[in-house]
Amino acid sequence: MLINCPYCGPRPSEEFTQLGDATVQRPASNDPKTMDQWFDYVYLRDNPKGRFKEYWHHGGGCRSWLVVERDTQTHEIFGVTTARDFAQDQKKGKV
Amino acid sequence: MSEAQLETALTGREAPGDLAIEIRELTTRGMIDLRGDAGDGKFMAAAKDVLGLDLPTAPRTSAAWGEVQALWLSPDQWLILCPRARTEELLAALRQALAQIHSFAVDVSDMRTIIRLEGHAARSVLLKGCSLDLLSPDYAAGTVRRLRFAEIAALLHIVSERPDVLDLYVFRSYADYAWEWFLANGRAVAAIQPFGQQAVPAV
């Protein structure tokens, strides 16, 4: 599987480590009433078949965090962005 | 009292004469790890004042000014190379210039061991241990990149082309392993034809 790192170009997946779902968002409130949201955020993860956005760390290269959208069934990769850009897009509500 | 003496990881090692490449350890180089925000004009200007060069911001590149070089490591990290004797002076100057700026500079001269590979077969030998397309024009002189080399983390700097001079930086504790790897794999170079019609560079 080749991941097209924005800094290093296409590199084999052995150089990367995967963290998991990139779309979960940390609850804004610390209020105990939001415990359910926190439970979801910390423990619950989907295991989708198909398109999935996840964090990858390019430890064997530029040491950047990336968000890779890939198909969990075919390993086809649809797009790679840096985690920084992804977070900014998320804030603007684009993702 | 005995004097403290610098001893590098590969002190006393000499490469046998029958290798396809020449390898030796570079022992007189000082290294400084510099981190800061490349988008911060103040940081870039302060670094330039001290080092005399613009820190490279394009991925996988390097810059040089006299005996000081800067290698791009990641979007906010550079490895500064200088003669070992000048490291302290340069580090002090950097720290002073960057005092009010969110950044850091640390002397990492003894963190990595540098193995210099020379000769027309240098790329072919290195290819036995990594997955970079070293025969492509992307890997011109000045290119820097981190890689997985023979299962360990390494940093490659292409110093010059034709004749090829490559510097391979490995962490000190892996120096022995990397050296032995070259002794074991550097003897005969098979003509590498990875896929299709790709030609091996002319000797």
PDB file of C-alpha atoms in Angstrom:
ATOM      1  CA  MET A   1       0.000   0.000   0.000  1.00  0.00           C
ATOM      2  CA  LEU A   2       1.451   3.366  -1.011  1.00  0.00           C
ATOM      3  CA  ILE A   3       0.557   6.522   0.902  1.00  0.00           C
ATOM      4  CA  ASN A   4       1.174   9.776  -0.910  1.00  0.00           C
ATOM      5  CA  CYS A   5       2.724  11.878   1.852  1.00  0.00           C
ATOM      6  CA  PRO A   6       2.366  15.624   1.127  1.00  0.00           C
ATOM      7  CA  TYR A   7       5.997  16.127   2.158  1.00  0.00           C
ATOM      8  CA  CYS A   8       7.756  12.938   1.093  1.00  0.00           C
ATOM      9  CA  GLY A   9       5.837  11.709  -1.940  1.00  0.00           C
ATOM     10  CA  PRO A  10       4.477   8.189  -2.361  1.00  0.00           C
ATOM     11  CA  ARG A  11       5.934   5.965   0.355  1.00  0.00           C
ATOM     12  CA  PRO A  12       5.236   2.369   1.394  1.00  0.00           C
ATOM     13  CA  SER A  13       2.968   1.855   4.391  1.00  0.00           C
ATOM     14  CA  GLU A  14       5.795   0.215   6.381  1.00  0.00           C
ATOM     15  CA  GLU A  15       7.106   3.731   7.048  1.00  0.00           C
ATOM     16  CA  PHE A  16       3.831   4.739   8.690  1.00  0.00           C
ATOM     17  CA  THR A  17       1.917   3.810  11.797  1.00  0.00           C
ATOM     18  CA  GLN A  18      -1.828   4.056  12.027  1.00  0.00           C
ATOM     19  CA  LEU A  19      -3.693   5.609  14.916  1.00  0.00           C
ATOM     20  CA  GLY A  20      -7.351   5.258  14.006  1.00  0.00           C
ATOM     21  CA  ASP A  21     -10.499   7.214  13.266  1.00  0.00           C
ATOM     22  CA  ALA A  22      -9.747  10.857  12.493  1.00  0.00           C
ATOM     23  CA  THR A  23     -13.315  12.075  12.572  1.00  0.00           C
ATOM     24  CA  VAL A  24     -14.100  11.698  16.293  1.00  0.00           C
ATOM     25  CA  GLN A  25     -14.294  15.074  18.026  1.00  0.00           C
ATOM     26  CA  ARG A  26     -13.448  15.820  21.612  1.00  0.00           C
ATOM     27  CA  PRO A  27     -16.463  17.108  23.562  1.00  0.00           C
ATOM     28  CA  ALA A  28     -16.133  20.803  24.323  1.00  0.00           C
ATOM     29  CA  SER A  29     -17.614  20.612  27.807  1.00  0.00           C
ATOM     30  CA  ASN A  30     -16.230  19.133  31.022  1.00  0.00           C
ATOM     31  CA  ASP A  31     -19.683  19.090  32.606  1.00  0.00           C
ATOM     32  CA  PRO A  32     -20.396  15.662  34.242  1.00  0.00           C
ATOM     33  CA  LYS A  33     -23.713  15.707  32.394  1.00  0.00           C
ATOM     34  CA  THR A  34     -21.797  15.210  29.162  1.00  0.00           C
ATOM     35  CA  MET A  35     -20.396  11.890  30.410  1.00  0.00           C
ATOM     36  CA  ASP A  36     -22.158  10.026  27.624  1.00  0.00           C
ATOM     37  CA  GLN A  37     -20.408  12.141  25.010  1.00  0.00           C
ATOM     38  CA  TRP A  38     -17.086  11.524  26.710  1.00  0.00           C
ATOM     39  CA  PHE A  39     -17.742   7.794  26.817  1.00  0.00           C
ATOM     40  CA  ASP A  40     -18.407   7.830  23.077  1.00  0.00           C
ATOM     41  CA  TYR A  41     -15.326   9.906  22.421  1.00  0.00           C
ATOM     42  CA  VAL A  42     -12.968   7.755  24.455  1.00  0.00           C
ATOM     43  CA  TYR A  43     -14.261   4.246  23.895  1.00  0.00           C
ATOM     44  CA  LEU A  44     -16.634   3.893  20.987  1.00  0.00           C
ATOM     45  CA  ARG A  45     -15.273   3.442  17.504  1.00  0.00           C
ATOM     46  CA  ASP A  46     -16.959   2.425  14.291  1.00  0.00           C
ATOM     47  CA  ASN A  47     -15.445  -0.293  12.207  1.00  0.00           C
ATOM     48  CA  PRO A  48     -16.737   0.640   8.785  1.00  0.00           C
ATOM     49  CA  LYS A  49     -16.435  -1.354   5.624  1.00  0.00           C
ATOM     50  CA  GLY A  50     -15.599   1.144   2.904  1.00  0.00           C
ATOM     51  CA  ARG A  51     -14.353   4.718   3.017  1.00  0.00           C
ATOM     52  CA  PHE A  52     -12.683   5.669   6.267  1.00  0.00           C
ATOM     53  CA  LYS A  53     -10.638   8.656   7.400  1.00  0.00           C
ATOM     54  CA  GLU A  54      -7.849   7.796   9.791  1.00  0.00           C
ATOM     55  CA  TYR A  55      -4.707   9.235  11.287  1.00  0.00           C
ATOM     56  CA  TRP A  56      -1.348   7.987  10.052  1.00  0.00           C
ATOM     57  CA  HIS A  57       2.037   9.019  11.398  1.00  0.00           C
ATOM     58  CA  HIS A  58       4.957   9.113   8.997  1.00  0.00           C
ATOM     59  CA  GLY A  59       7.536   7.962  11.540  1.00  0.00           C
ATOM     60  CA  GLY A  60       9.943   6.711   8.889  1.00  0.00           C
ATOM     61  CA  GLY A  61      10.005  10.032   7.069  1.00  0.00           C
ATOM     62  CA  CYS A  62       8.930  13.562   7.921  1.00  0.00           C
ATOM     63  CA  ARG A  63       7.358  12.545  11.255  1.00  0.00           C
ATOM     64  CA  SER A  64       4.140  14.371  10.382  1.00  0.00           C
ATOM     65  CA  TRP A  65       0.644  13.366  11.311  1.00  0.00           C
ATOM     66  CA  LEU A  66      -1.534  12.824   8.271  1.00  0.00           C
ATOM     67  CA  VAL A  67      -5.181  12.094   7.639  1.00  0.00           C
ATOM     68  CA  VAL A  68      -5.582   9.390   5.028  1.00  0.00           C
ATOM     69  CA  GLU A  69      -8.918   8.521   3.496  1.00  0.00           C
ATOM     70  CA  ARG A  70      -8.892   4.931   2.384  1.00  0.00           C
ATOM     71  CA  ASP A  71     -11.227   2.091   1.601  1.00  0.00           C
ATOM     72  CA  THR A  72     -10.930  -0.487   4.369  1.00  0.00           C
ATOM     73  CA  GLN A  73     -12.012  -3.210   1.981  1.00  0.00           C
ATOM     74  CA  THR A  74      -9.855  -2.555  -1.079  1.00  0.00           C
ATOM     75  CA  HIS A  75      -7.115  -0.373   0.487  1.00  0.00           C
ATOM     76  CA  GLU A  76      -7.688   2.167  -2.256  1.00  0.00           C
ATOM     77  CA  ILE A  77      -6.518   5.588  -1.090  1.00  0.00           C
ATOM     78  CA  PHE A  78      -8.674   8.585  -1.981  1.00  0.00           C
ATOM     79  CA  GLY A  79      -6.757  11.426  -0.440  1.00  0.00           C
ATOM     80  CA  VAL A  80      -4.075  12.457   2.028  1.00  0.00           C
ATOM     81  CA  THR A  81      -3.904  15.732   3.959  1.00  0.00           C
ATOM     82  CA  THR A  82      -1.829  16.870   6.882  1.00  0.00           C
ATOM     83  CA  ALA A  83      -3.591  16.555  10.226  1.00  0.00           C
ATOM     84  CA  ARG A  84      -3.159  20.306  10.703  1.00  0.00           C
ATOM     85  CA  ASP A  85      -5.064  21.165   7.522  1.00  0.00           C
ATOM     86  CA  PHE A  86      -7.681  18.562   8.378  1.00  0.00           C
ATOM     87  CA  ALA A  87      -8.232  20.075  11.828  1.00  0.00           C
ATOM     88  CA  GLN A  88      -8.572  23.548  10.333  1.00  0.00           C
ATOM     89  CA  ASP A  89     -11.077  22.295   7.769  1.00  0.00           C
ATOM     90  CA  GLN A  90     -12.941  20.570  10.591  1.00  0.00           C
ATOM     91  CA  LYS A  91     -13.175  23.838  12.506  1.00  0.00           C
ATOM     92  CA  LYS A  92     -14.573  25.575   9.471  1.00  0.00           C
ATOM     93  CA  GLY A  93     -17.081  22.779   9.161  1.00  0.00           C
ATOM     94  CA  LYS A  94     -15.845  21.647   5.775  1.00  0.00           C
ATOM     95  CA  VAL A  95     -15.315  18.011   6.748  1.00  0.00           C
TER      96      VAL A  95
ATOM     97  CA  MET B   1      43.748  13.271  36.230  1.00  0.00           C
ATOM     98  CA  SER B   2      43.021  11.761  32.892  1.00  0.00           C
ATOM     99  CA  GLU B   3      41.797  13.834  30.004  1.00  0.00           C
ATOM    100  CA  ALA B   4      38.384  13.114  28.567  1.00  0.00           C
ATOM    101  CA  GLN B   5      38.770  11.972  25.009  1.00  0.00           C
ATOM    102  CA  LEU B   6      36.251  11.889  22.233  1.00  0.00           C
ATOM    103  CA  GLU B   7      35.698   8.394  20.949  1.00  0.00           C
ATOM    104  CA  THR B   8      33.189   7.859  18.172  1.00  0.00           C
ATOM    105  CA  ALA B   9      31.130   4.719  17.742  1.00  0.00           C
ATOM    106  CA  LEU B  10      33.293   3.296  14.987  1.00  0.00           C
ATOM    107  CA  THR B  11      36.726   4.273  16.281  1.00  0.00           C
ATOM    108  CA  GLY B  12      39.404   1.987  14.917  1.00  0.00           C
ATOM    109  CA  ARG B  13      37.217   0.426  12.255  1.00  0.00           C
ATOM    110  CA  GLU B  14      38.646   0.237   8.800  1.00  0.00           C
ATOM    111  CA  ALA B  15      36.846  -1.003   5.759  1.00  0.00           C
ATOM    112  CA  PRO B  16      38.452  -3.878   3.864  1.00  0.00           C
ATOM    113  CA  GLY B  17      39.856  -2.967   0.471  1.00  0.00           C
ATOM    114  CA  ASP B  18      37.696  -5.360  -1.515  1.00  0.00           C
ATOM    115  CA  LEU B  19      34.393  -3.551  -1.052  1.00  0.00           C
ATOM    116  CA  ALA B  20      32.611  -2.207  -4.123  1.00  0.00           C
ATOM    117  CA  ILE B  21      32.357   1.164  -2.371  1.00  0.00           C
ATOM    118  CA  GLU B  22      34.514   3.157  -0.014  1.00  0.00           C
ATOM    119  CA  ILE B  23      33.067   3.617   3.441  1.00  0.00           C
ATOM    120  CA  ARG B  24      34.353   5.547   6.395  1.00  0.00           C
ATOM    121  CA  GLU B  25      33.021   7.267   9.452  1.00  0.00           C
ATOM    122  CA  LEU B  26      32.929  11.070   9.565  1.00  0.00           C
ATOM    123  CA  THR B  27      34.130  12.022  13.018  1.00  0.00           C
ATOM    124  CA  THR B  28      34.711  15.753  12.892  1.00  0.00           C
ATOM    125  CA  ARG B  29      31.168  16.927  12.331  1.00  0.00           C
ATOM    126  CA  GLY B  30      29.029  18.681  14.909  1.00  0.00           C
ATOM    127  CA  MET B  31      25.256  18.531  14.725  1.00  0.00           C
ATOM    128  CA  ILE B  32      22.566  20.792  16.160  1.00  0.00           C
ATOM    129  CA  ASP B  33      18.898  19.922  16.239  1.00  0.00           C
ATOM    130  CA  LEU B  34      16.904  23.070  15.539  1.00  0.00           C
ATOM    131  CA  ARG B  35      13.139  23.312  15.791  1.00  0.00           C
ATOM    132  CA  GLY B  36      10.854  26.239  15.203  1.00  0.00           C
ATOM    133  CA  ASP B  37       7.916  27.453  13.184  1.00  0.00           C
ATOM    134  CA  ALA B  38       8.923  27.932   9.545  1.00  0.00           C
ATOM    135  CA  GLY B  39       5.986  30.308   9.141  1.00  0.00           C
ATOM    136  CA  ASP B  40       7.365  32.643  11.809  1.00  0.00           C
ATOM    137  CA  GLY B  41       9.366  35.353  10.046  1.00  0.00           C
ATOM    138  CA  LYS B  42      11.208  36.311  13.234  1.00  0.00           C
ATOM    139  CA  PHE B  43      12.425  32.761  13.762  1.00  0.00           C
ATOM    140  CA  MET B  44      13.614  32.390  10.174  1.00  0.00           C
ATOM    141  CA  ALA B  45      15.386  35.755  10.243  1.00  0.00           C
ATOM    142  CA  ALA B  46      17.119  35.017  13.563  1.00  0.00           C
ATOM    143  CA  ALA B  47      18.299  31.638  12.266  1.00  0.00           C
ATOM    144  CA  LYS B  48      19.600  33.273   9.120  1.00  0.00           C
ATOM    145  CA  ASP B  49      21.490  35.875  11.118  1.00  0.00           C
ATOM    146  CA  VAL B  50      23.403  33.205  12.996  1.00  0.00           C
ATOM    147  CA  LEU B  51      23.811  30.515  10.365  1.00  0.00           C
ATOM    148  CA  GLY B  52      24.199  32.724   7.315  1.00  0.00           C
ATOM    149  CA  LEU B  53      21.715  30.684   5.324  1.00  0.00           C
ATOM    150  CA  ASP B  54      17.999  30.507   4.741  1.00  0.00           C
ATOM    151  CA  LEU B  55      16.626  27.400   6.423  1.00  0.00           C
ATOM    152  CA  PRO B  56      15.293  25.183   3.638  1.00  0.00           C
ATOM    153  CA  THR B  57      11.503  24.954   3.759  1.00  0.00           C
ATOM    154  CA  ALA B  58      10.994  22.707   0.764  1.00  0.00           C
ATOM    155  CA  PRO B  59      10.742  19.063   1.802  1.00  0.00           C
ATOM    156  CA  ARG B  60      13.830  16.877   1.401  1.00  0.00           C
ATOM    157  CA  THR B  61      16.241  19.710   0.618  1.00  0.00           C
ATOM    158  CA  SER B  62      19.337  21.202   2.201  1.00  0.00           C
ATOM    159  CA  ALA B  63      21.218  24.474   2.205  1.00  0.00           C
ATOM    160  CA  ALA B  64      24.844  25.339   2.805  1.00  0.00           C
ATOM    161  CA  TRP B  65      26.816  28.431   3.665  1.00  0.00           C
ATOM    162  CA  GLY B  66      30.545  27.877   4.019  1.00  0.00           C
ATOM    163  CA  GLU B  67      31.104  25.135   6.555  1.00  0.00           C
ATOM    164  CA  VAL B  68      27.559  25.315   7.930  1.00  0.00           C
ATOM    165  CA  GLN B  69      24.794  23.230   6.401  1.00  0.00           C
ATOM    166  CA  ALA B  70      21.115  22.867   7.208  1.00  0.00           C
ATOM    167  CA  LEU B  71      19.220  19.687   6.385  1.00  0.00           C
ATOM    168  CA  TRP B  72      15.414  19.645   6.236  1.00  0.00           C
ATOM    169  CA  LEU B  73      14.081  16.966   8.598  1.00  0.00           C
ATOM    170  CA  SER B  74      10.407  17.841   8.879  1.00  0.00           C
ATOM    171  CA  PRO B  75       8.256  20.969   8.382  1.00  0.00           C
ATOM    172  CA  ASP B  76       9.513  22.427  11.671  1.00  0.00           C
ATOM    173  CA  GLN B  77      12.836  20.703  12.240  1.00  0.00           C
ATOM    174  CA  TRP B  78      16.322  21.050  10.802  1.00  0.00           C
ATOM    175  CA  LEU B  79      19.658  19.398  11.411  1.00  0.00           C
ATOM    176  CA  ILE B  80      22.459  21.945  11.409  1.00  0.00           C
ATOM    177  CA  LEU B  81      25.886  20.617  10.465  1.00  0.00           C
ATOM    178  CA  CYS B  82      29.124  22.372  11.342  1.00  0.00           C
ATOM    179  CA  PRO B  83      32.690  21.450  12.297  1.00  0.00           C
ATOM    180  CA  ARG B  84      32.636  19.762  15.706  1.00  0.00           C
ATOM    181  CA  ALA B  85      34.913  22.404  17.186  1.00  0.00           C
ATOM    182  CA  ARG B  86      32.449  25.167  16.305  1.00  0.00           C
ATOM    183  CA  THR B  87      29.345  23.481  17.709  1.00  0.00           C
ATOM    184  CA  GLU B  88      29.363  25.146  21.117  1.00  0.00           C
ATOM    185  CA  GLU B  89      29.950  28.593  19.725  1.00  0.00           C
ATOM    186  CA  LEU B  90      27.217  28.191  17.115  1.00  0.00           C
ATOM    187  CA  LEU B  91      24.778  26.752  19.635  1.00  0.00           C
ATOM    188  CA  ALA B  92      25.342  29.616  22.054  1.00  0.00           C
ATOM    189  CA  ALA B  93      24.793  32.133  19.263  1.00  0.00           C
ATOM    190  CA  LEU B  94      21.609  30.365  18.158  1.00  0.00           C
ATOM    191  CA  ARG B  95      20.219  30.261  21.683  1.00  0.00           C
ATOM    192  CA  GLN B  96      20.923  33.916  22.184  1.00  0.00           C
ATOM    193  CA  ALA B  97      19.307  34.903  18.903  1.00  0.00           C
ATOM    194  CA  LEU B  98      16.264  32.693  19.528  1.00  0.00           C
ATOM    195  CA  ALA B  99      15.843  33.580  23.201  1.00  0.00           C
ATOM    196  CA  GLN B 100      12.485  35.337  22.814  1.00  0.00           C
ATOM    197  CA  ILE B 101      11.163  33.064  20.074  1.00  0.00           C
ATOM    198  CA  HIS B 102       9.267  29.809  20.521  1.00  0.00           C
ATOM    199  CA  SER B 103      11.921  27.350  19.337  1.00  0.00           C
ATOM    200  CA  PHE B 104      14.722  25.151  20.540  1.00  0.00           C
ATOM    201  CA  ALA B 105      18.272  24.231  19.645  1.00  0.00           C
ATOM    202  CA  VAL B 106      20.151  21.283  21.120  1.00  0.00           C
ATOM    203  CA  ASP B 107      23.609  19.847  20.535  1.00  0.00           C
ATOM    204  CA  VAL B 108      23.086  16.342  19.144  1.00  0.00           C
ATOM    205  CA  SER B 109      26.609  15.754  17.817  1.00  0.00           C
ATOM    206  CA  ASP B 110      26.896  12.408  19.580  1.00  0.00           C
ATOM    207  CA  MET B 111      23.384  11.245  18.816  1.00  0.00           C
ATOM    208  CA  ARG B 112      24.090  10.003  15.326  1.00  0.00           C
ATOM    209  CA  THR B 113      26.994   8.330  13.585  1.00  0.00           C
ATOM    210  CA  ILE B 114      27.758   9.372  10.039  1.00  0.00           C
ATOM    211  CA  ILE B 115      28.892   6.778   7.546  1.00  0.00           C
ATOM    212  CA  ARG B 116      30.126   8.192   4.260  1.00  0.00           C
ATOM    213  CA  LEU B 117      29.688   6.054   1.148  1.00  0.00           C
ATOM    214  CA  GLU B 118      31.694   6.873  -1.922  1.00  0.00           C
ATOM    215  CA  GLY B 119      31.989   5.366  -5.370  1.00  0.00           C
ATOM    216  CA  HIS B 120      29.846   4.687  -8.393  1.00  0.00           C
ATOM    217  CA  ALA B 121      28.247   1.655  -6.719  1.00  0.00           C
ATOM    218  CA  ALA B 122      27.137   3.594  -3.620  1.00  0.00           C
ATOM    219  CA  ARG B 123      23.493   3.878  -4.671  1.00  0.00           C
ATOM    220  CA  SER B 124      23.283   0.254  -5.779  1.00  0.00           C
ATOM    221  CA  VAL B 125      24.659  -0.971  -2.470  1.00  0.00           C
ATOM    222  CA  LEU B 126      22.269   1.239  -0.507  1.00  0.00           C
ATOM    223  CA  LEU B 127      19.361  -0.009  -2.618  1.00  0.00           C
ATOM    224  CA  LYS B 128      19.856  -3.479  -1.166  1.00  0.00           C
ATOM    225  CA  GLY B 129      18.669  -2.140   2.171  1.00  0.00           C
ATOM    226  CA  CYS B 130      15.977   0.406   1.388  1.00  0.00           C
ATOM    227  CA  SER B 131      12.948   1.032  -0.767  1.00  0.00           C
ATOM    228  CA  LEU B 132      13.844   4.456  -2.166  1.00  0.00           C
ATOM    229  CA  ASP B 133      14.017   4.883  -5.915  1.00  0.00           C
ATOM    230  CA  LEU B 134      17.605   6.055  -5.664  1.00  0.00           C
ATOM    231  CA  LEU B 135      18.190   5.735  -9.398  1.00  0.00           C
ATOM    232  CA  SER B 136      15.559   8.350 -10.231  1.00  0.00           C
ATOM    233  CA  PRO B 137      16.516  11.985 -10.898  1.00  0.00           C
ATOM    234  CA  ASP B 138      14.651  12.983  -7.701  1.00  0.00           C
ATOM    235  CA  TYR B 139      17.699  11.970  -5.720  1.00  0.00           C
ATOM    236  CA  ALA B 140      20.036  14.670  -6.963  1.00  0.00           C
ATOM    237  CA  ALA B 141      22.854  16.246  -4.967  1.00  0.00           C
ATOM    238  CA  GLY B 142      21.537  18.082  -1.915  1.00  0.00           C
ATOM    239  CA  THR B 143      18.593  15.768  -1.337  1.00  0.00           C
ATOM    240  CA  VAL B 144      17.985  14.799   2.272  1.00  0.00           C
ATOM    241  CA  ARG B 145      15.497  12.325   3.602  1.00  0.00           C
ATOM    242  CA  ARG B 146      14.800  10.039   6.483  1.00  0.00           C
ATOM    243  CA  LEU B 147      14.228   6.431   5.611  1.00  0.00           C
ATOM    244  CA  ARG B 148      14.021   2.890   6.810  1.00  0.00           C
ATOM    245  CA  PHE B 149      17.398   1.437   5.975  1.00  0.00           C
ATOM    246  CA  ALA B 150      17.978  -2.264   6.682  1.00  0.00           C
ATOM    247  CA  GLU B 151      15.132  -2.123   9.236  1.00  0.00           C
ATOM    248  CA  ILE B 152      16.580   0.822  11.162  1.00  0.00           C
ATOM    249  CA  ALA B 153      15.840   4.526  11.119  1.00  0.00           C
ATOM    250  CA  ALA B 154      18.365   6.472   9.099  1.00  0.00           C
ATOM    251  CA  LEU B 155      18.877   9.812   7.420  1.00  0.00           C
ATOM    252  CA  LEU B 156      20.324  10.024   3.922  1.00  0.00           C
ATOM    253  CA  HIS B 157      22.082  13.072   2.526  1.00  0.00           C
ATOM    254  CA  ILE B 158      23.225  13.001  -1.069  1.00  0.00           C
ATOM    255  CA  VAL B 159      26.330  15.140  -0.932  1.00  0.00           C
ATOM    256  CA  SER B 160      27.344  14.955  -4.567  1.00  0.00           C
ATOM    257  CA  GLU B 161      26.714  13.036  -7.744  1.00  0.00           C
ATOM    258  CA  ARG B 162      29.167  11.508 -10.192  1.00  0.00           C
ATOM    259  CA  PRO B 163      31.159  10.506  -8.325  1.00  0.00           C
ATOM    260  CA  ASP B 164      28.479   9.671  -5.802  1.00  0.00           C
ATOM    261  CA  VAL B 165      29.115  10.712  -2.234  1.00  0.00           C
ATOM    262  CA  LEU B 166      26.340   9.781   0.189  1.00  0.00           C
ATOM    263  CA  ASP B 167      26.199  10.404   3.917  1.00  0.00           C
ATOM    264  CA  LEU B 168      24.131   7.988   5.944  1.00  0.00           C
ATOM    265  CA  TYR B 169      23.241   9.063   9.483  1.00  0.00           C
ATOM    266  CA  VAL B 170      22.242   6.315  11.881  1.00  0.00           C
ATOM    267  CA  PHE B 171      21.680   6.495  15.599  1.00  0.00           C
ATOM    268  CA  ARG B 172      24.882   5.818  17.496  1.00  0.00           C
ATOM    269  CA  SER B 173      23.708   2.544  18.988  1.00  0.00           C
ATOM    270  CA  TYR B 174      23.087   1.226  15.490  1.00  0.00           C
ATOM    271  CA  ALA B 175      26.473   2.289  14.117  1.00  0.00           C
ATOM    272  CA  ASP B 176      28.003  -1.128  14.556  1.00  0.00           C
ATOM    273  CA  TYR B 177      25.083  -2.846  12.902  1.00  0.00           C
ATOM    274  CA  ALA B 178      25.077  -0.465   9.934  1.00  0.00           C
ATOM    275  CA  TRP B 179      28.834  -0.798   9.478  1.00  0.00           C
ATOM    276  CA  GLU B 180      28.665  -4.598   9.526  1.00  0.00           C
ATOM    277  CA  TRP B 181      25.757  -4.427   7.115  1.00  0.00           C
ATOM    278  CA  PHE B 182      27.927  -2.591   4.600  1.00  0.00           C
ATOM    279  CA  LEU B 183      30.775  -5.035   5.056  1.00  0.00           C
ATOM    280  CA  ALA B 184      28.400  -7.924   4.431  1.00  0.00           C
ATOM    281  CA  ASN B 185      26.463  -6.388   1.545  1.00  0.00           C
ATOM    282  CA  GLY B 186      29.003  -4.085  -0.061  1.00  0.00           C
ATOM    283  CA  ARG B 187      31.220  -6.679  -1.675  1.00  0.00           C
ATOM    284  CA  ALA B 188      29.663  -7.437  -5.027  1.00  0.00           C
ATOM    285  CA  VAL B 189      27.027  -5.261  -6.553  1.00  0.00           C
ATOM    286  CA  ALA B 190      24.471  -7.105  -8.593  1.00  0.00           C
ATOM    287  CA  ALA B 191      23.185  -5.187 -11.591  1.00  0.00           C
ATOM    288  CA  ILE B 192      19.895  -3.979 -10.185  1.00  0.00           C
ATOM    289  CA  GLN B 193      16.991  -4.048 -12.613  1.00  0.00           C
ATOM    290  CA  PRO B 194      14.059  -3.450 -10.303  1.00  0.00           C
ATOM    291  CA  PHE B 195      11.199  -3.493 -12.800  1.00  0.00           C
ATOM    292  CA  GLY B 196      10.788  -3.386 -16.553  1.00  0.00           C
ATOM    293  CA  GLN B 197      13.363  -1.527 -18.550  1.00  0.00           C
ATOM    294  CA  GLN B 198      14.797   0.650 -15.823  1.00  0.00           C
ATOM    295  CA  ALA B 199      18.469   1.090 -16.475  1.00  0.00           C
ATOM    296  CA  VAL B 200      21.224   1.120 -13.894  1.00  0.00           C
ATOM    297  CA  PRO B 201      23.262   4.348 -14.071  1.00  0.00           C
ATOM    298  CA  ALA B 202      26.311   4.105 -16.264  1.00  0.00           C
ATOM    299  CA  VAL B 203      29.492   3.190 -14.402  1.00  0.00           C
TER     300      VAL B 203
END
